[in-house]
Amino acid sequence: MTVEALLHRRSCAWNDSISLNGACLTVIAKSTRTFTVQAVEETLSKTTLGEFGAGTEVNLELPVRLNERLGGHLVLGHVDCVGTIAGVEVKESSHLVTITFPAPFAKYVDSCRSIAVDGVSLTVASAGGNEFTVAVIPHTLSKTTLSHARKGMRVNLEFDVIGKYIERLVTVGERRFRPRAAHCRKVEAWGYNI
């Protein structure tokens, strides 16, 4: 989405949050046709934002308002890591994009779970080890930078937030949470391995 289209669709004001390739930033200045954000060292070290140059195309998204329909997966704009595109297979009705990522994050990736690639909310088609594949439909290709996906390109990844919160709840604290067997079966039926 272009800046003009984004600013026309819904107002973007000083101090608003905005996602650039999946990284949530704050608008610190705005004009009729542009806005300015600031990325600090922490953000630059954990995302691809430091690789941007003049003319770099990016995916832009404003946060959902609490009274609006959530039209995709729950994405916070908190990049977990940077992955690398291992390959792109052009199919008749989609592009299959395969991405590798750091092994410690493999526990968050499984078929049919949500994932955000450069801020684009997608569903994992297949996964194994530290690699997953997403099927990207033509509409998404035409509206996002995934149309430029190529082998070796680095992308920001945000894994399924619900899985991360469940993990945090059951592993952190002075006393480890011990869920009852019935709760474990229910959570595992939802696709989470606890």
GROMACS .gro file of C-alpha atoms in nm:
model
  194
    1MET     CA    1   0.000   0.000   0.000
    2THR     CA    2   0.136   0.342  -0.086
    3VAL     CA    3   0.169   0.610   0.179
    4GLU     CA    4  -0.092   0.820  -0.004
    5ALA     CA    5  -0.341   0.530  -0.010
    6LEU     CA    6  -0.279   0.452   0.355
    7LEU     CA    7  -0.319   0.811   0.465
    8HIS     CA    8  -0.632   0.846   0.250
    9ARG     CA    9  -0.791   0.523   0.380
   10ARG     CA   10  -0.764   0.618   0.743
   11SER     CA   11  -0.600   0.907   0.914
   12CYS     CA   12  -0.251   0.856   1.043
   13ALA     CA   13  -0.149   1.108   1.306
   14TRP     CA   14   0.150   1.198   1.518
   15ASN     CA   15   0.206   0.938   1.791
   16ASP     CA   16   0.010   0.664   1.605
   17SER     CA   17   0.148   0.315   1.564
   18ILE     CA   18   0.223   0.193   1.213
   19SER     CA   19   0.375  -0.131   1.090
   20LEU     CA   20   0.658  -0.126   0.833
   21ASN     CA   21   0.734  -0.476   0.706
   22GLY     CA   22   0.589  -0.616   1.026
   23ALA     CA   23   0.776  -0.394   1.271
   24CYS     CA   24   0.554  -0.169   1.482
   25LEU     CA   25   0.686   0.187   1.496
   26THR     CA   26   0.555   0.523   1.617
   27VAL     CA   27   0.478   0.816   1.387
   28ILE     CA   28   0.690   1.109   1.512
   29ALA     CA   29   0.604   1.353   1.230
   30LYS     CA   30   0.350   1.369   0.948
   31SER     CA   31   0.270   1.578   0.642
   32THR     CA   32  -0.006   1.544   0.386
   33ARG     CA   33   0.185   1.284   0.182
   34THR     CA   34   0.449   1.146   0.418
   35PHE     CA   35   0.514   1.039   0.773
   36THR     CA   36   0.831   0.989   0.976
   37VAL     CA   37   0.915   0.709   1.218
   38GLN     CA   38   1.225   0.638   1.420
   39ALA     CA   39   1.379   0.292   1.458
   40VAL     CA   40   1.617   0.251   1.752
   41GLU     CA   41   1.920   0.022   1.767
   42GLU     CA   42   1.719  -0.264   1.923
   43THR     CA   43   1.472  -0.260   1.634
   44LEU     CA   44   1.744  -0.229   1.373
   45SER     CA   45   1.935  -0.525   1.521
   46LYS     CA   46   1.631  -0.757   1.521
   47THR     CA   47   1.465  -0.665   1.191
   48THR     CA   48   1.544  -0.584   0.829
   49LEU     CA   49   1.461  -0.214   0.873
   50GLY     CA   50   1.830  -0.122   0.878
   51GLU     CA   51   1.857  -0.255   0.523
   52PHE     CA   52   1.605  -0.002   0.387
   53GLY     CA   53   1.727   0.260   0.142
   54ALA     CA   54   1.565   0.534  -0.063
   55GLY     CA   55   1.294   0.382  -0.281
   56THR     CA   56   1.261   0.057  -0.082
   57GLU     CA   57   0.907  -0.076  -0.113
   58VAL     CA   58   0.753  -0.173   0.221
   59ASN     CA   59   0.434  -0.323   0.356
   60LEU     CA   60   0.240  -0.063   0.557
   61GLU     CA   61  -0.040  -0.131   0.798
   62LEU     CA   62  -0.222   0.069   1.061
   63PRO     CA   63  -0.335  -0.111   1.378
   64VAL     CA   64  -0.687  -0.246   1.393
   65ARG     CA   65  -0.927  -0.042   1.603
   66LEU     CA   66  -1.097  -0.230   1.884
   67ASN     CA   67  -1.438  -0.175   1.723
   68GLU     CA   68  -1.330  -0.315   1.383
   69ARG     CA   69  -1.345  -0.664   1.240
   70LEU     CA   70  -1.015  -0.852   1.266
   71GLY     CA   71  -0.968  -0.958   0.905
   72GLY     CA   72  -0.675  -1.193   0.948
   73HIS     CA   73  -0.460  -1.342   1.217
   74LEU     CA   74  -0.363  -1.169   1.539
   75VAL     CA   75  -0.039  -0.984   1.458
   76LEU     CA   76   0.124  -0.742   1.702
   77GLY     CA   77   0.411  -0.598   1.499
   78HIS     CA   78   0.666  -0.752   1.736
   79VAL     CA   79   0.922  -0.915   1.507
   80ASP     CA   80   1.063  -1.235   1.658
   81CYS     CA   81   1.349  -1.289   1.416
   82VAL     CA   82   1.468  -1.249   1.059
   83GLY     CA   83   1.429  -1.540   0.816
   84THR     CA   84   1.573  -1.601   0.472
   85ILE     CA   85   1.378  -1.701   0.163
   86ALA     CA   86   1.510  -2.041   0.054
   87GLY     CA   87   1.303  -2.061  -0.261
   88VAL     CA   88   0.997  -1.946  -0.454
   89GLU     CA   89   0.793  -2.189  -0.662
   90VAL     CA   90   0.547  -2.032  -0.903
   91LYS     CA   91   0.226  -2.234  -0.925
   92GLU     CA   92  -0.083  -2.178  -1.139
   93SER     CA   93  -0.284  -2.017  -0.859
   94SER     CA   94  -0.016  -1.916  -0.606
   95HIS     CA   95   0.349  -1.878  -0.522
   96LEU     CA   96   0.494  -2.121  -0.270
   97VAL     CA   97   0.750  -1.931  -0.064
   98THR     CA   98   0.986  -2.136   0.152
   99ILE     CA   99   1.164  -1.960   0.438
  100THR     CA  100   1.437  -2.072   0.676
  101PHE     CA  101   1.470  -1.924   1.024
  102PRO     CA  102   1.675  -1.968   1.344
  103ALA     CA  103   1.618  -2.316   1.492
  104PRO     CA  104   1.512  -2.200   1.844
  105PHE     CA  105   1.187  -2.068   1.693
  106ALA     CA  106   1.086  -2.403   1.534
  107LYS     CA  107   0.852  -2.479   1.824
  108TYR     CA  108   0.624  -2.194   1.709
  109VAL     CA  109   0.587  -2.313   1.350
  110ASP     CA  110   0.348  -2.586   1.237
  111SER     CA  111   0.116  -2.646   0.945
  112CYS     CA  112  -0.206  -2.442   0.954
  113ARG     CA  113  -0.073  -2.200   1.216
  114SER     CA  114  -0.051  -1.830   1.150
  115ILE     CA  115   0.271  -1.646   1.075
  116ALA     CA  116   0.352  -1.293   0.964
  117VAL     CA  117   0.615  -1.253   0.691
  118ASP     CA  118   0.721  -0.888   0.655
  119GLY     CA  119   0.393  -0.802   0.827
  120VAL     CA  120   0.179  -1.006   0.589
  121SER     CA  121  -0.053  -1.239   0.781
  122LEU     CA  122  -0.030  -1.588   0.629
  123THR     CA  123  -0.099  -1.952   0.712
  124VAL     CA  124   0.182  -2.206   0.719
  125ALA     CA  125   0.123  -2.464   0.444
  126SER     CA  126   0.398  -2.702   0.556
  127ALA     CA  127   0.679  -2.699   0.810
  128GLY     CA  128   0.977  -2.907   0.911
  129GLY     CA  129   1.290  -2.836   1.111
  130ASN     CA  130   1.373  -2.468   1.079
  131GLU     CA  131   1.193  -2.421   0.747
  132PHE     CA  132   0.834  -2.353   0.648
  133THR     CA  133   0.637  -2.286   0.330
  134VAL     CA  134   0.347  -2.048   0.276
  135ALA     CA  135   0.116  -2.036  -0.026
  136VAL     CA  136   0.063  -1.676  -0.134
  137ILE     CA  137  -0.244  -1.603  -0.347
  138PRO     CA  138  -0.234  -1.358  -0.643
  139HIS     CA  139  -0.431  -1.090  -0.453
  140THR     CA  140  -0.176  -1.088  -0.169
  141LEU     CA  141   0.110  -1.088  -0.419
  142SER     CA  142  -0.040  -0.782  -0.591
  143LYS     CA  143  -0.085  -0.588  -0.265
  144THR     CA  144   0.240  -0.668  -0.082
  145THR     CA  145   0.616  -0.681  -0.131
  146LEU     CA  146   0.595  -1.062  -0.142
  147SER     CA  147   0.556  -1.017  -0.517
  148HIS     CA  148   0.933  -0.943  -0.513
  149ALA     CA  149   1.022  -1.250  -0.304
  150ARG     CA  150   1.341  -1.418  -0.424
  151LYS     CA  151   1.593  -1.666  -0.291
  152GLY     CA  152   1.829  -1.512  -0.036
  153MET     CA  153   1.600  -1.220   0.054
  154ARG     CA  154   1.571  -1.154   0.428
  155VAL     CA  155   1.226  -1.111   0.582
  156ASN     CA  156   1.088  -1.020   0.924
  157LEU     CA  157   0.900  -1.301   1.098
  158GLU     CA  158   0.640  -1.285   1.374
  159PHE     CA  159   0.527  -1.623   1.501
  160ASP     CA  160   0.184  -1.719   1.635
  161VAL     CA  161   0.128  -1.492   1.936
  162ILE     CA  162  -0.116  -1.727   2.110
  163GLY     CA  163   0.139  -2.008   2.111
  164LYS     CA  164   0.403  -1.776   2.258
  165TYR     CA  165   0.167  -1.662   2.535
  166ILE     CA  166   0.069  -2.019   2.623
  167GLU     CA  167   0.436  -2.114   2.644
  168ARG     CA  168   0.507  -1.816   2.868
  169LEU     CA  169   0.217  -1.898   3.099
  170VAL     CA  170   0.325  -2.257   3.153
  171THR     CA  171   0.701  -2.202   3.187
  172VAL     CA  172   0.757  -1.876   3.379
  173GLY     CA  173   0.721  -1.789   3.742
  174GLU     CA  174   0.839  -1.908   4.080
  175ARG     CA  175   0.607  -2.206   4.060
  176ARG     CA  176   0.580  -2.380   3.725
  177PHE     CA  177   0.218  -2.398   3.615
  178ARG     CA  178   0.100  -2.760   3.605
  179PRO     CA  179  -0.208  -2.781   3.384
  180ARG     CA  180  -0.451  -3.064   3.435
  181ALA     CA  181  -0.448  -3.340   3.175
  182ALA     CA  182  -0.788  -3.229   3.041
  183HIS     CA  183  -0.653  -2.878   2.977
  184CYS     CA  184  -0.347  -3.019   2.801
  185ARG     CA  185  -0.565  -3.231   2.570
  186LYS     CA  186  -0.777  -2.928   2.482
  187VAL     CA  187  -0.476  -2.705   2.408
  188GLU     CA  188  -0.315  -2.985   2.202
  189ALA     CA  189  -0.643  -3.023   2.007
  190TRP     CA  190  -0.602  -2.659   1.909
  191GLY     CA  191  -0.266  -2.752   1.753
  192TYR     CA  192  -0.027  -2.649   2.031
  193ASN     CA  193   0.234  -2.886   2.169
  194ILE     CA  194   0.274  -2.828   2.543
   0.00000   0.00000   0.00000
